[in-house]
PDB file of C-alpha atoms in Angstrom:
ATOM      1  CA  UNK A   2       0.000   0.000   0.000  1.00 93.00           C
ATOM      2  CA  UNK A   3       1.366   3.378  -1.048  1.00 93.00           C
ATOM      3  CA  UNK A   4       0.349   6.883  -2.053  1.00 93.00           C
ATOM      4  CA  UNK A   5       1.761   9.794  -4.018  1.00 92.00           C
ATOM      5  CA  UNK A   6       1.557  13.499  -3.353  1.00 91.00           C
ATOM      6  CA  UNK A   7       0.592  14.274  -6.933  1.00 93.00           C
ATOM      7  CA  UNK A   8      -2.326  13.055  -9.083  1.00 95.00           C
ATOM      8  CA  UNK A   9      -1.555   9.956 -11.110  1.00 95.00           C
ATOM      9  CA  UNK A  10      -3.234   8.213 -14.024  1.00 96.00           C
ATOM     10  CA  UNK A  11      -2.433   4.630 -14.958  1.00 95.00           C
ATOM     11  CA  UNK A  12      -3.216   3.180 -18.382  1.00 96.00           C
ATOM     12  CA  UNK A  13      -2.894  -0.614 -18.267  1.00 95.00           C
ATOM     13  CA  UNK A  14      -2.593  -2.230 -21.687  1.00 94.00           C
ATOM     14  CA  UNK A  15      -1.775  -5.842 -20.820  1.00 94.00           C
ATOM     15  CA  UNK A  16      -2.100  -8.137 -17.811  1.00 93.00           C
ATOM     16  CA  UNK A  17      -4.621  -8.544 -15.052  1.00 93.00           C
ATOM     17  CA  UNK A  18      -4.910  -8.608 -11.298  1.00 94.00           C
ATOM     18  CA  UNK A  19      -6.483  -6.727  -8.432  1.00 93.00           C
ATOM     19  CA  UNK A  20      -6.070  -3.171  -7.231  1.00 94.00           C
ATOM     20  CA  UNK A  21      -6.998  -1.865  -3.810  1.00 94.00           C
ATOM     21  CA  UNK A  22      -7.908   1.822  -3.766  1.00 93.00           C
ATOM     22  CA  UNK A  23      -8.894   3.617  -0.564  1.00 92.00           C
ATOM     23  CA  UNK A  24      -9.598   0.295   1.121  1.00 92.00           C
ATOM     24  CA  UNK A  25     -11.721  -1.268  -1.646  1.00 91.00           C
ATOM     25  CA  UNK A  26     -10.463  -4.001  -3.990  1.00 92.00           C
ATOM     26  CA  UNK A  27     -11.570  -4.542  -7.586  1.00 91.00           C
ATOM     27  CA  UNK A  28     -10.216  -6.442 -10.551  1.00 92.00           C
ATOM     28  CA  UNK A  29      -8.344  -4.871 -13.449  1.00 92.00           C
ATOM     29  CA  UNK A  30      -7.292  -6.069 -16.872  1.00 93.00           C
ATOM     30  CA  UNK A  31      -6.091  -4.825 -20.222  1.00 94.00           C
ATOM     31  CA  UNK A  32      -7.325  -1.409 -21.352  1.00 95.00           C
ATOM     32  CA  UNK A  33      -8.148  -0.187 -17.863  1.00 95.00           C
ATOM     33  CA  UNK A  34      -7.640   3.479 -17.032  1.00 95.00           C
ATOM     34  CA  UNK A  35      -7.278   4.404 -13.358  1.00 95.00           C
ATOM     35  CA  UNK A  36      -7.032   7.933 -11.962  1.00 95.00           C
ATOM     36  CA  UNK A  37      -5.978   8.611  -8.367  1.00 95.00           C
ATOM     37  CA  UNK A  38      -6.126  12.021  -6.670  1.00 94.00           C
ATOM     38  CA  UNK A  39      -3.166  13.012  -4.486  1.00 94.00           C
ATOM     39  CA  UNK A  40      -2.525  10.939  -1.345  1.00 94.00           C
ATOM     40  CA  UNK A  41      -4.892   8.133  -2.313  1.00 95.00           C
ATOM     41  CA  UNK A  42      -3.751   4.890  -0.691  1.00 95.00           C
ATOM     42  CA  UNK A  43      -3.529   2.067  -3.205  1.00 95.00           C
ATOM     43  CA  UNK A  44      -1.735  -1.183  -3.989  1.00 94.00           C
ATOM     44  CA  UNK A  45      -1.528  -3.747  -6.801  1.00 89.00           C
ATOM     45  CA  UNK A  46      -1.632  -7.504  -6.917  1.00 90.00           C
ATOM     46  CA  UNK A  47      -0.885  -8.716 -10.458  1.00 89.00           C
ATOM     47  CA  UNK A  48      -1.530 -12.292 -11.552  1.00 88.00           C
ATOM     48  CA  UNK A  49       0.194 -11.996 -14.944  1.00 85.00           C
ATOM     49  CA  UNK A  50       2.900  -9.870 -16.533  1.00 89.00           C
ATOM     50  CA  UNK A  51       1.729  -6.280 -16.450  1.00 91.00           C
ATOM     51  CA  UNK A  52       2.347  -3.528 -19.004  1.00 94.00           C
ATOM     52  CA  UNK A  53       1.179   0.038 -18.933  1.00 94.00           C
ATOM     53  CA  UNK A  54       2.017   3.689 -18.449  1.00 95.00           C
ATOM     54  CA  UNK A  55       1.824   5.959 -15.410  1.00 94.00           C
ATOM     55  CA  UNK A  56       1.361   9.695 -15.848  1.00 94.00           C
ATOM     56  CA  UNK A  57       2.240  11.873 -12.852  1.00 93.00           C
ATOM     57  CA  UNK A  58       0.549  15.260 -13.090  1.00 91.00           C
ATOM     58  CA  UNK A  59       2.061  18.455 -11.782  1.00 83.00           C
ATOM     59  CA  UNK A  60       0.192  21.466 -10.483  1.00 77.00           C
ATOM     60  CA  UNK A  61      -2.152  23.696 -12.431  1.00 76.00           C
ATOM     61  CA  UNK A  62      -4.306  20.987 -14.021  1.00 80.00           C
ATOM     62  CA  UNK A  63      -8.093  20.860 -13.729  1.00 87.00           C
ATOM     63  CA  UNK A  64      -8.349  17.230 -12.656  1.00 90.00           C
ATOM     64  CA  UNK A  65     -11.054  15.111 -11.016  1.00 88.00           C
ATOM     65  CA  UNK A  66     -11.176  15.127  -7.217  1.00 88.00           C
ATOM     66  CA  UNK A  67     -12.321  11.508  -6.981  1.00 89.00           C
ATOM     67  CA  UNK A  68     -10.943   8.094  -7.827  1.00 91.00           C
ATOM     68  CA  UNK A  69     -11.874   6.861 -11.308  1.00 91.00           C
ATOM     69  CA  UNK A  70     -11.546   3.385 -12.811  1.00 92.00           C
ATOM     70  CA  UNK A  71     -12.699   2.714 -16.375  1.00 92.00           C
ATOM     71  CA  UNK A  72     -12.624  -0.334 -18.620  1.00 92.00           C
ATOM     72  CA  UNK A  73     -12.128   1.132 -22.092  1.00 93.00           C
ATOM     73  CA  UNK A  74     -13.770  -1.236 -24.537  1.00 91.00           C
ATOM     74  CA  UNK A  75     -14.160   1.094 -27.516  1.00 91.00           C
ATOM     75  CA  UNK A  76     -11.214   0.685 -29.913  1.00 94.00           C
ATOM     76  CA  UNK A  77     -11.375   4.317 -31.034  1.00 93.00           C
ATOM     77  CA  UNK A  78     -11.183   5.549 -27.451  1.00 92.00           C
ATOM     78  CA  UNK A  79      -8.230   3.231 -26.788  1.00 94.00           C
ATOM     79  CA  UNK A  80      -6.467   4.618 -29.857  1.00 95.00           C
ATOM     80  CA  UNK A  81      -7.190   8.211 -28.802  1.00 94.00           C
ATOM     81  CA  UNK A  82      -5.690   7.667 -25.365  1.00 95.00           C
ATOM     82  CA  UNK A  83      -2.673   5.770 -26.740  1.00 95.00           C
ATOM     83  CA  UNK A  84      -1.945   8.575 -29.200  1.00 95.00           C
ATOM     84  CA  UNK A  85      -2.192  11.227 -26.497  1.00 95.00           C
ATOM     85  CA  UNK A  86       0.142   9.342 -24.142  1.00 95.00           C
ATOM     86  CA  UNK A  87       2.641   8.697 -26.948  1.00 95.00           C
ATOM     87  CA  UNK A  88       2.644  12.428 -27.744  1.00 95.00           C
ATOM     88  CA  UNK A  89       3.250  13.311 -24.085  1.00 93.00           C
ATOM     89  CA  UNK A  90       6.094  10.775 -23.909  1.00 93.00           C
ATOM     90  CA  UNK A  91       7.775  12.138 -27.045  1.00 92.00           C
ATOM     91  CA  UNK A  92       7.455  15.703 -25.809  1.00 92.00           C
ATOM     92  CA  UNK A  93       8.853  14.820 -22.407  1.00 89.00           C
ATOM     93  CA  UNK A  94      11.874  13.046 -23.900  1.00 90.00           C
ATOM     94  CA  UNK A  95      12.683  15.776 -26.424  1.00 87.00           C
ATOM     95  CA  UNK A  96      14.737  18.894 -25.782  1.00 86.00           C
ATOM     96  CA  UNK A  97      12.449  21.301 -27.597  1.00 87.00           C
ATOM     97  CA  UNK A  98      11.460  24.934 -27.241  1.00 91.00           C
ATOM     98  CA  UNK A  99       8.484  25.471 -24.889  1.00 91.00           C
ATOM     99  CA  UNK A 100       8.449  21.798 -23.874  1.00 89.00           C
ATOM    100  CA  UNK A 101       6.956  22.479 -20.447  1.00 89.00           C
ATOM    101  CA  UNK A 102       4.206  24.604 -21.962  1.00 91.00           C
ATOM    102  CA  UNK A 103       3.393  21.869 -24.459  1.00 92.00           C
ATOM    103  CA  UNK A 104       3.301  19.217 -21.736  1.00 91.00           C
ATOM    104  CA  UNK A 105       0.917  21.359 -19.707  1.00 91.00           C
ATOM    105  CA  UNK A 106      -1.484  21.587 -22.629  1.00 92.00           C
ATOM    106  CA  UNK A 107      -1.230  17.911 -23.554  1.00 92.00           C
ATOM    107  CA  UNK A 108      -1.932  16.939 -19.931  1.00 91.00           C
ATOM    108  CA  UNK A 109      -4.889  19.306 -20.088  1.00 92.00           C
ATOM    109  CA  UNK A 110      -6.205  17.276 -23.019  1.00 93.00           C
ATOM    110  CA  UNK A 111      -5.715  14.169 -20.921  1.00 93.00           C
ATOM    111  CA  UNK A 112      -7.835  15.704 -18.155  1.00 92.00           C
ATOM    112  CA  UNK A 113     -10.534  16.416 -20.769  1.00 92.00           C
ATOM    113  CA  UNK A 114     -10.398  12.751 -21.813  1.00 93.00           C
ATOM    114  CA  UNK A 115     -10.945  11.728 -18.181  1.00 91.00           C
ATOM    115  CA  UNK A 116     -13.850  14.137 -17.788  1.00 90.00           C
ATOM    116  CA  UNK A 117     -15.538  12.782 -20.896  1.00 89.00           C
ATOM    117  CA  UNK A 118     -15.131   9.206 -19.696  1.00 88.00           C
ATOM    118  CA  UNK A 119     -17.166  10.045 -16.608  1.00 83.00           C
ATOM    119  CA  UNK A 120     -20.209  10.426 -18.840  1.00 78.00           C
ATOM    120  CA  UNK A 121     -19.867   6.860 -20.144  1.00 66.00           C
ATOM    121  CA  UNK A 122     -22.284   4.236 -18.807  1.00 58.00           C
ATOM    122  CA  UNK A 123     -19.800   1.518 -17.752  1.00 50.00           C
ATOM    123  CA  UNK A 124     -17.174   2.788 -15.321  1.00 53.00           C
ATOM    124  CA  UNK A 125     -15.849   0.462 -12.638  1.00 55.00           C
ATOM    125  CA  UNK A 126     -17.477   2.275  -9.749  1.00 51.00           C
ATOM    126  CA  UNK A 127     -16.333   2.397  -6.153  1.00 51.00           C
ATOM    127  CA  UNK A 128     -19.875   1.962  -4.840  1.00 46.00           C
ATOM    128  CA  UNK A 129     -21.057   4.483  -2.227  1.00 43.00           C
ATOM    129  CA  UNK A 130     -21.921   1.825   0.337  1.00 75.00           C
ATOM    130  CA  UNK A 131     -21.430   2.461   4.036  1.00 86.00           C
ATOM    131  CA  UNK A 132     -18.674  -0.141   4.278  1.00 90.00           C
ATOM    132  CA  UNK A 133     -16.809   1.320   1.305  1.00 90.00           C
ATOM    133  CA  UNK A 134     -17.168   4.823   2.713  1.00 92.00           C
ATOM    134  CA  UNK A 135     -15.793   3.763   6.092  1.00 95.00           C
ATOM    135  CA  UNK A 136     -12.831   1.994   4.472  1.00 94.00           C
ATOM    136  CA  UNK A 137     -12.104   5.120   2.445  1.00 94.00           C
ATOM    137  CA  UNK A 138     -12.294   7.297   5.556  1.00 96.00           C
ATOM    138  CA  UNK A 139      -9.931   4.935   7.339  1.00 97.00           C
ATOM    139  CA  UNK A 140      -7.296   4.951   4.587  1.00 96.00           C
ATOM    140  CA  UNK A 141      -7.531   8.745   4.265  1.00 96.00           C
ATOM    141  CA  UNK A 142      -7.017   9.076   8.021  1.00 97.00           C
ATOM    142  CA  UNK A 143      -3.998   6.759   7.888  1.00 96.00           C
ATOM    143  CA  UNK A 144      -2.489   8.946   5.163  1.00 95.00           C
ATOM    144  CA  UNK A 145      -3.092  12.030   7.286  1.00 95.00           C
ATOM    145  CA  UNK A 146      -1.741  10.508  10.519  1.00 94.00           C
ATOM    146  CA  UNK A 147       0.856   8.113   9.103  1.00 93.00           C
ATOM    147  CA  UNK A 148       3.779   9.416  11.157  1.00 93.00           C
ATOM    148  CA  UNK A 149       1.996   9.608  14.502  1.00 92.00           C
ATOM    149  CA  UNK A 150       2.386   5.991  15.625  1.00 91.00           C
ATOM    150  CA  UNK A 151      -1.345   5.452  16.110  1.00 94.00           C
ATOM    151  CA  UNK A 152      -2.707   1.917  16.225  1.00 95.00           C
ATOM    152  CA  UNK A 153      -5.979   0.460  14.985  1.00 96.00           C
ATOM    153  CA  UNK A 154      -7.771   1.253  18.236  1.00 96.00           C
ATOM    154  CA  UNK A 155      -6.796   4.909  17.859  1.00 96.00           C
ATOM    155  CA  UNK A 156      -8.043   5.055  14.281  1.00 97.00           C
ATOM    156  CA  UNK A 157     -11.272   3.247  15.147  1.00 97.00           C
ATOM    157  CA  UNK A 158     -11.949   5.682  17.981  1.00 97.00           C
ATOM    158  CA  UNK A 159     -11.368   8.652  15.666  1.00 97.00           C
ATOM    159  CA  UNK A 160     -13.824   7.143  13.175  1.00 97.00           C
ATOM    160  CA  UNK A 161     -16.443   6.464  15.848  1.00 96.00           C
ATOM    161  CA  UNK A 162     -16.440   2.674  15.490  1.00 96.00           C
ATOM    162  CA  UNK A 163     -14.945  -0.278  17.326  1.00 96.00           C
ATOM    163  CA  UNK A 164     -11.685  -1.886  16.154  1.00 96.00           C
ATOM    164  CA  UNK A 165     -13.603  -5.102  15.467  1.00 96.00           C
ATOM    165  CA  UNK A 166     -16.113  -3.318  13.256  1.00 96.00           C
ATOM    166  CA  UNK A 167     -13.376  -1.461  11.381  1.00 96.00           C
ATOM    167  CA  UNK A 168     -11.498  -4.681  10.655  1.00 95.00           C
ATOM    168  CA  UNK A 169     -14.695  -6.447   9.600  1.00 93.00           C
ATOM    169  CA  UNK A 170     -15.518  -3.660   7.162  1.00 94.00           C
ATOM    170  CA  UNK A 171     -12.013  -3.733   5.665  1.00 94.00           C
ATOM    171  CA  UNK A 172     -12.308  -7.483   5.193  1.00 92.00           C
ATOM    172  CA  UNK A 173     -15.589  -6.905   3.342  1.00 91.00           C
ATOM    173  CA  UNK A 174     -14.177  -4.249   1.029  1.00 92.00           C
ATOM    174  CA  UNK A 175     -10.685  -5.580   0.292  1.00 91.00           C
ATOM    175  CA  UNK A 176     -10.281  -8.958   2.005  1.00 90.00           C
ATOM    176  CA  UNK A 177      -7.757  -7.695   4.563  1.00 91.00           C
ATOM    177  CA  UNK A 178      -8.169  -6.540   8.162  1.00 95.00           C
ATOM    178  CA  UNK A 179      -7.491  -2.925   9.031  1.00 96.00           C
ATOM    179  CA  UNK A 180      -4.301  -3.878  10.875  1.00 96.00           C
ATOM    180  CA  UNK A 181      -2.887  -5.466   7.701  1.00 96.00           C
ATOM    181  CA  UNK A 182      -3.609  -2.361   5.635  1.00 96.00           C
ATOM    182  CA  UNK A 183      -1.927  -0.152   8.235  1.00 96.00           C
ATOM    183  CA  UNK A 184       1.118  -2.418   8.590  1.00 96.00           C
ATOM    184  CA  UNK A 185       1.514  -2.689   4.816  1.00 95.00           C
ATOM    185  CA  UNK A 186       1.362   1.089   4.393  1.00 96.00           C
ATOM    186  CA  UNK A 187       3.912   1.697   7.177  1.00 96.00           C
ATOM    187  CA  UNK A 188       6.237  -0.926   5.695  1.00 96.00           C
ATOM    188  CA  UNK A 189       6.172   0.753   2.291  1.00 96.00           C
ATOM    189  CA  UNK A 190       6.999   4.105   3.885  1.00 96.00           C
ATOM    190  CA  UNK A 191       9.815   2.505   5.871  1.00 96.00           C
ATOM    191  CA  UNK A 192      11.253   0.997   2.681  1.00 95.00           C
ATOM    192  CA  UNK A 193      11.032   4.378   0.964  1.00 95.00           C
ATOM    193  CA  UNK A 194      12.845   6.158   3.795  1.00 96.00           C
ATOM    194  CA  UNK A 195      15.553   3.506   3.936  1.00 96.00           C
ATOM    195  CA  UNK A 196      16.144   3.734   0.179  1.00 93.00           C
ATOM    196  CA  UNK A 197      15.715   7.447  -0.461  1.00 93.00           C
ATOM    197  CA  UNK A 198      17.304   8.934   2.665  1.00 93.00           C
ATOM    198  CA  UNK A 199      20.404   8.422   4.769  1.00 92.00           C
ATOM    199  CA  UNK A 200      18.521   8.666   8.039  1.00 94.00           C
ATOM    200  CA  UNK A 201      19.801   6.246  10.700  1.00 95.00           C
ATOM    201  CA  UNK A 202      17.491   3.332  11.419  1.00 95.00           C
ATOM    202  CA  UNK A 203      16.783   4.821  14.836  1.00 95.00           C
ATOM    203  CA  UNK A 204      15.617   8.041  13.193  1.00 96.00           C
ATOM    204  CA  UNK A 205      13.469   6.193  10.637  1.00 96.00           C
ATOM    205  CA  UNK A 206      11.750   4.425  13.536  1.00 96.00           C
ATOM    206  CA  UNK A 207      11.103   7.783  15.212  1.00 95.00           C
ATOM    207  CA  UNK A 208       9.709   9.334  12.024  1.00 95.00           C
ATOM    208  CA  UNK A 209       7.275   6.436  11.639  1.00 95.00           C
ATOM    209  CA  UNK A 210       6.072   6.765  15.227  1.00 93.00           C
ATOM    210  CA  UNK A 211       7.696   3.657  16.731  1.00 94.00           C
ATOM    211  CA  UNK A 212       8.545   3.820  20.415  1.00 90.00           C
ATOM    212  CA  UNK A 213      11.885   2.080  19.903  1.00 92.00           C
ATOM    213  CA  UNK A 214      14.184   1.128  17.049  1.00 93.00           C
ATOM    214  CA  UNK A 215      14.198  -2.484  18.324  1.00 95.00           C
ATOM    215  CA  UNK A 216      10.421  -2.737  17.955  1.00 94.00           C
ATOM    216  CA  UNK A 217      10.661  -1.178  14.494  1.00 96.00           C
ATOM    217  CA  UNK A 218      13.353  -3.676  13.488  1.00 96.00           C
ATOM    218  CA  UNK A 219      11.251  -6.642  14.645  1.00 95.00           C
ATOM    219  CA  UNK A 220       8.157  -5.357  12.823  1.00 95.00           C
ATOM    220  CA  UNK A 221      10.092  -4.647   9.623  1.00 96.00           C
ATOM    221  CA  UNK A 222      11.794  -8.046   9.615  1.00 96.00           C
ATOM    222  CA  UNK A 223       8.477  -9.813  10.208  1.00 95.00           C
ATOM    223  CA  UNK A 224       7.109  -8.306   6.990  1.00 94.00           C
ATOM    224  CA  UNK A 225      10.176  -8.272   4.739  1.00 94.00           C
ATOM    225  CA  UNK A 226      12.422 -11.046   6.071  1.00 94.00           C
ATOM    226  CA  UNK A 227      15.245  -8.520   6.520  1.00 95.00           C
ATOM    227  CA  UNK A 228      16.287  -6.073   9.186  1.00 95.00           C
ATOM    228  CA  UNK A 229      16.232  -2.398   8.124  1.00 95.00           C
ATOM    229  CA  UNK A 230      20.036  -2.394   7.914  1.00 94.00           C
ATOM    230  CA  UNK A 231      20.071  -5.560   5.780  1.00 94.00           C
ATOM    231  CA  UNK A 232      17.364  -4.138   3.525  1.00 94.00           C
ATOM    232  CA  UNK A 233      19.340  -0.933   3.011  1.00 91.00           C
ATOM    233  CA  UNK A 234      22.360  -2.967   1.836  1.00 88.00           C
ATOM    234  CA  UNK A 235      20.348  -4.845  -0.821  1.00 83.00           C
ATOM    235  CA  UNK A 236      20.908  -3.708  -4.423  1.00 69.00           C
ATOM    236  CA  UNK A 237      18.037  -1.690  -5.827  1.00 59.00           C
ATOM    237  CA  UNK A 238      15.803  -3.552  -8.247  1.00 48.00           C
TER     238      UNK A 238
END
């Protein structure tokens, strides 16, 4: 489970699997377009080799404020999106006059494509059920409080439910208890800090809200099979 601080669109052209977005899991396959607003918790589970493109938007774009997931069945619409992404890729890789301005406009066209898709009758909807809403509120709260060291009881209290109810709802929406979602998200952030920074392990534990580096090391090893120091020494893949 991870999130990004900028909007992201994923265009998946081959492969299949499951994606969990804001605590709700759905299937995906070829010719699926997925848009995620900033700081939307999500994670993939692929069951075959996966190909696609990710577009990370900057600031200044008029983009949707909700998660979108579409299965694009129309061949003309697939071709339109492929052509637009290929143009963006060529522009990004070229050293041309006014490249940034061009990219801004091409990404604007991409936002128009997304807006038009919302009028289509067959999106993969994240249904507005009470369980789905609670799971989304939980994942949003985790993103907001990720570095505070709160546990599931703390999050459940903030959401006005019991820990048992919160875990039951998460199992209904994505097949995993709330504690597993939280642990997975913290582990990803720990991996990121160990790879992208030179912070000592003790400091990484503090940033993530652990009471001691020893407890952090045990928790990290339980999920990855490596201590934080061993993980940091592994070659990047």
